[in-house]
C-alpha cells in the first residue's frame, strides 16, 4: 500500500463548477500538507499549505485536512479553464524534510 | 515565493553517457533537494543536498549513479551517470524555506536513447 493515494483522474468539469480533489494517507505522523499545481511541461507550483488539521482558504481555493480520517481535500470554486493542470498532494512528518507525494490528479475545465 | 532555475531544460542523450543538471536558487538556503518525476508516477526524492556536507540519498539511489555537488548556499548540481533508457525522466530541484513551504524548479526533461 502506498503511503499517499490519489486518484489520477482525469477529472473533467465545466467552467464554473466546484472541484473537489482528494488524497488519503496511511502515516499518522504526517503533520504538514501541501497542494501543488503542475501545468504541462512545468515544475510543480506550491498552491496551498496547511499544518495539522483544519481548513485554509485562499481566494477560490480551500484546503481541508481531516487527520482523524487521514484525508485531505482541495476545493476549487468557480473553476476556470486556466485551472486545467495536474494537482499533486504532498505531506511530511514533523521532524523530517522528506515530502511524500501523491501521483497527481489531472483536471480539465472546459468552457 | 522562491525563484529556482535549472539548466538544461531538456536534453536527449545517448546510452552510457552522463549529464550534469544545474540548479540555481535566488536566496541562500541550507537544504536543497533533487527529485525525479517519471511518467504516471509520484515525485520521488533522490537525495537531499546540504552545503558543506555529503548528500543524503534515499533508498534505491546511490552516489555513484547520481553524484551531487553543493558548492554554496544558492547552487547545486545533479549528475546522472552511465545513463540508460530507464533514466528518462524529469529531474527537479527544490528548496524548502520552512516546514510547510517547499518550492520547485521548472525541471529538466531527460530522454536517453
Short mmCIF file of C-alpha atoms in Angstrom, two decimals:
data_model
loop_
_atom_site.label_atom_id
_atom_site.label_comp_id
_atom_site.label_asym_id
_atom_site.label_seq_id
_atom_site.Cartn_x
_atom_site.Cartn_y
_atom_site.Cartn_z
CA UNK A 1 0.00 0.00 0.00
CA UNK A 2 1.32 3.44 -0.93
CA UNK A 3 1.73 5.98 1.84
CA UNK A 4 -0.29 8.53 -0.16
CA UNK A 5 -3.12 7.63 -2.51
CA UNK A 6 -4.55 9.99 -5.08
CA UNK A 7 -6.99 9.31 -7.89
CA UNK A 8 -5.15 10.05 -11.16
CA UNK A 9 -8.30 11.17 -12.99
CA UNK A 10 -8.69 12.73 -15.43
CA UNK A 11 -11.43 14.81 -13.89
CA UNK A 12 -13.36 16.81 -16.46
CA UNK A 13 -15.71 19.61 -15.33
CA UNK A 14 -17.46 22.58 -16.94
CA UNK A 15 -16.29 26.11 -16.27
CA UNK A 16 -17.77 27.48 -13.06
CA UNK A 17 -18.06 24.11 -11.34
CA UNK A 18 -16.80 23.36 -7.85
CA UNK A 19 -13.95 20.88 -7.99
CA UNK A 20 -13.01 18.54 -5.18
CA UNK A 21 -9.59 16.88 -5.22
CA UNK A 22 -8.64 14.38 -2.56
CA UNK A 23 -5.81 12.34 -1.09
CA UNK A 24 -5.75 9.68 1.56
CA UNK A 25 -2.70 8.66 3.54
CA UNK A 26 -1.65 5.94 5.92
CA UNK A 27 1.10 7.53 8.05
CA UNK A 28 -0.41 9.16 11.14
CA UNK A 29 2.86 11.06 11.69
CA UNK A 30 2.20 13.38 8.74
CA UNK A 31 1.80 16.94 10.01
CA UNK A 32 2.43 19.20 7.02
CA UNK A 33 0.18 19.06 3.99
CA UNK A 34 0.67 20.81 0.68
CA UNK A 35 -1.07 21.07 -2.66
CA UNK A 36 0.84 21.72 -5.85
CA UNK A 37 -0.41 22.64 -9.30
CA UNK A 38 1.63 21.46 -12.26
CA UNK A 39 1.00 22.66 -15.76
CA UNK A 40 2.20 20.54 -18.64
CA UNK A 41 5.98 20.68 -19.06
CA UNK A 42 6.40 22.90 -15.99
CA UNK A 43 7.60 22.32 -12.43
CA UNK A 44 5.12 21.95 -9.55
CA UNK A 45 3.87 25.26 -8.15
CA UNK A 46 3.01 25.46 -4.46
CA UNK A 47 -0.67 26.30 -4.18
CA UNK A 48 -1.69 25.76 -0.57
CA UNK A 49 -0.11 24.51 2.61
CA UNK A 50 -1.59 23.61 5.98
CA UNK A 51 -0.29 22.36 9.27
CA UNK A 52 -2.16 19.62 11.13
CA UNK A 53 -5.96 19.60 10.89
CA UNK A 54 -8.37 22.29 9.79
CA UNK A 55 -9.26 24.45 6.83
CA UNK A 56 -7.38 27.12 4.95
CA UNK A 57 -8.82 29.41 2.31
CA UNK A 58 -7.04 31.43 -0.34
CA UNK A 59 -9.22 33.05 -2.96
CA UNK A 60 -11.05 30.35 -4.89
CA UNK A 61 -9.05 27.59 -3.20
CA UNK A 62 -9.79 25.85 0.11
CA UNK A 63 -7.62 23.16 1.64
CA UNK A 64 -9.01 20.82 4.27
CA UNK A 65 -7.21 18.33 6.47
CA UNK A 66 -9.00 15.64 8.45
CA UNK A 67 -6.33 13.82 10.39
CA UNK A 68 -8.80 11.51 12.11
CA UNK A 69 -9.76 10.12 8.71
CA UNK A 70 -6.29 10.59 7.17
CA UNK A 71 -7.91 12.51 4.36
CA UNK A 72 -7.08 15.84 2.74
CA UNK A 73 -9.01 17.82 0.16
CA UNK A 74 -8.56 20.77 -2.14
CA UNK A 75 -11.67 22.60 -3.31
CA UNK A 76 -11.67 24.95 -6.27
CA UNK A 77 -14.67 27.24 -6.59
CA UNK A 78 -15.77 28.85 -9.84
CA UNK A 79 -13.29 26.72 -11.78
CA UNK A 80 -11.71 28.26 -14.86
CA UNK A 81 -10.11 26.73 -17.96
CA UNK A 82 -6.81 28.10 -16.65
CA UNK A 83 -7.17 25.74 -13.68
CA UNK A 84 -6.63 22.81 -16.08
CA UNK A 85 -3.49 21.14 -14.73
CA UNK A 86 -2.32 18.23 -12.64
CA UNK A 87 -2.81 18.70 -8.90
CA UNK A 88 -0.40 16.94 -6.55
CA UNK A 89 -0.82 16.47 -2.84
CA UNK A 90 2.28 16.20 -0.67
CA UNK A 91 2.87 15.69 3.01
CA UNK A 92 5.59 15.15 5.58
CA UNK A 93 6.02 14.29 9.23
CA UNK A 94 7.04 16.92 11.77
CA UNK A 95 10.75 16.30 12.07
CA UNK A 96 11.78 15.36 8.56
CA UNK A 97 12.32 17.25 5.33
CA UNK A 98 11.15 14.48 3.08
CA UNK A 99 7.92 15.16 1.20
CA UNK A 100 5.78 12.22 0.13
CA UNK A 101 3.75 12.94 -2.98
CA UNK A 102 0.57 11.53 -4.44
CA UNK A 103 0.62 10.60 -8.11
CA UNK A 104 -1.43 13.66 -9.05
CA UNK A 105 -4.94 14.21 -10.39
CA UNK A 106 -5.31 15.62 -13.88
CA UNK A 107 -8.06 18.25 -14.02
CA UNK A 108 -9.64 19.54 -17.19
CA UNK A 109 -12.01 22.51 -17.05
CA UNK A 110 -13.84 23.03 -20.32
CA UNK A 111 -15.51 26.32 -21.36
CA UNK B 1 7.97 32.56 -3.23
CA UNK B 2 11.37 31.29 -4.29
CA UNK B 3 12.79 31.59 -7.80
CA UNK B 4 14.58 28.45 -8.93
CA UNK B 5 16.18 27.93 -12.32
CA UNK B 6 17.53 24.76 -13.90
CA UNK B 7 19.81 24.06 -16.83
CA UNK B 8 19.36 22.44 -19.24
CA UNK B 9 15.59 22.50 -19.58
CA UNK B 10 15.72 19.36 -21.70
CA UNK B 11 18.26 17.07 -23.30
CA UNK B 12 18.47 13.94 -25.39
CA UNK B 13 21.43 11.75 -24.51
CA UNK B 14 22.99 8.54 -25.65
CA UNK B 15 23.12 5.44 -23.51
CA UNK B 16 26.28 5.22 -21.40
CA UNK B 17 26.93 8.96 -21.24
CA UNK B 18 26.47 11.33 -18.29
CA UNK B 19 24.55 14.57 -17.91
CA UNK B 20 25.00 17.25 -15.25
CA UNK B 21 21.96 19.31 -14.31
CA UNK B 22 22.45 22.68 -12.66
CA UNK B 23 20.12 24.31 -10.16
CA UNK B 24 20.29 27.93 -9.03
CA UNK B 25 18.10 29.47 -6.31
CA UNK B 26 17.59 33.17 -5.68
CA UNK B 27 18.29 33.14 -1.94
CA UNK B 28 20.59 31.26 0.38
CA UNK B 29 19.11 28.01 1.62
CA UNK B 30 20.56 25.29 3.76
CA UNK B 31 18.81 22.37 2.16
CA UNK B 32 18.19 21.63 -1.48
CA UNK B 33 16.52 18.54 -2.83
CA UNK B 34 16.61 16.57 -6.06
CA UNK B 35 13.51 14.73 -7.25
CA UNK B 36 12.66 12.51 -10.16
CA UNK B 37 9.26 12.51 -11.83
CA UNK B 38 8.59 9.55 -14.09
CA UNK B 39 5.50 9.41 -16.30
CA UNK B 40 2.40 8.45 -14.34
CA UNK B 41 4.29 8.24 -11.07
CA UNK B 42 4.75 10.35 -7.96
CA UNK B 43 7.64 12.71 -7.50
CA UNK B 44 10.36 10.64 -5.87
CA UNK B 45 13.10 12.13 -3.73
CA UNK B 46 16.57 11.19 -4.95
CA UNK B 47 18.69 12.96 -2.36
CA UNK B 48 18.99 15.90 0.00
CA UNK B 49 21.94 18.24 -0.56
CA UNK B 50 23.29 20.25 2.34
CA UNK B 51 26.00 22.82 1.78
CA UNK B 52 29.29 21.66 3.22
CA UNK B 53 28.40 18.00 3.67
CA UNK B 54 27.80 14.87 1.66
CA UNK B 55 24.39 14.48 0.10
CA UNK B 56 21.97 12.08 1.75
CA UNK B 57 20.48 9.55 -0.67
CA UNK B 58 17.11 7.83 -0.48
CA UNK B 59 16.67 4.11 -0.73
CA UNK B 60 17.22 2.97 -4.30
CA UNK B 61 19.53 5.86 -5.25
CA UNK B 62 23.31 5.76 -4.94
CA UNK B 63 26.07 8.32 -5.15
CA UNK B 64 27.90 6.57 -7.99
CA UNK B 65 24.83 6.88 -10.20
CA UNK B 66 23.64 10.32 -9.05
CA UNK B 67 26.60 12.33 -7.72
CA UNK B 68 25.57 15.68 -6.29
CA UNK B 69 27.56 18.81 -5.61
CA UNK B 70 26.59 21.69 -3.35
CA UNK B 71 29.42 24.23 -3.51
CA UNK B 72 27.48 27.11 -1.94
CA UNK B 73 24.10 28.08 -0.49
CA UNK B 74 22.48 29.00 -3.81
CA UNK B 75 23.70 26.32 -6.22
CA UNK B 76 23.67 22.57 -6.69
CA UNK B 77 24.29 20.06 -9.46
CA UNK B 78 22.99 16.56 -10.05
CA UNK B 79 24.80 14.24 -12.45
CA UNK B 80 23.04 11.28 -13.99
CA UNK B 81 25.85 8.85 -14.76
CA UNK B 82 26.17 5.99 -17.23
CA UNK B 83 22.66 6.62 -18.45
CA UNK B 84 20.21 4.02 -19.70
CA UNK B 85 16.72 4.50 -21.20
CA UNK B 86 15.27 3.82 -17.72
CA UNK B 87 16.78 7.14 -16.60
CA UNK B 88 14.49 9.02 -18.98
CA UNK B 89 12.52 11.24 -16.66
CA UNK B 90 12.01 14.77 -15.43
CA UNK B 91 14.55 15.82 -12.81
CA UNK B 92 13.55 18.60 -10.44
CA UNK B 93 15.47 20.54 -7.86
CA UNK B 94 13.72 22.01 -4.88
CA UNK B 95 14.27 24.15 -1.82
CA UNK B 96 12.40 24.16 1.42
CA UNK B 97 12.16 27.54 3.10
CA UNK B 98 10.05 26.34 6.02
CA UNK B 99 8.44 23.15 7.33
CA UNK B 100 5.32 23.79 5.28
CA UNK B 101 6.67 25.52 2.17
CA UNK B 102 8.75 23.83 -0.49
CA UNK B 103 9.36 25.22 -3.97
CA UNK B 104 10.41 23.50 -7.18
CA UNK B 105 12.36 24.44 -10.24
CA UNK B 106 10.93 24.04 -13.76
CA UNK B 107 12.54 20.66 -14.24
CA UNK B 108 14.96 19.07 -16.71
CA UNK B 109 13.36 16.69 -19.17
CA UNK B 110 15.83 13.94 -19.98
CA UNK B 111 15.46 11.41 -22.76
CA UNK B 112 18.02 8.62 -23.06
CA UNK B 113 18.22 6.76 -26.35
#
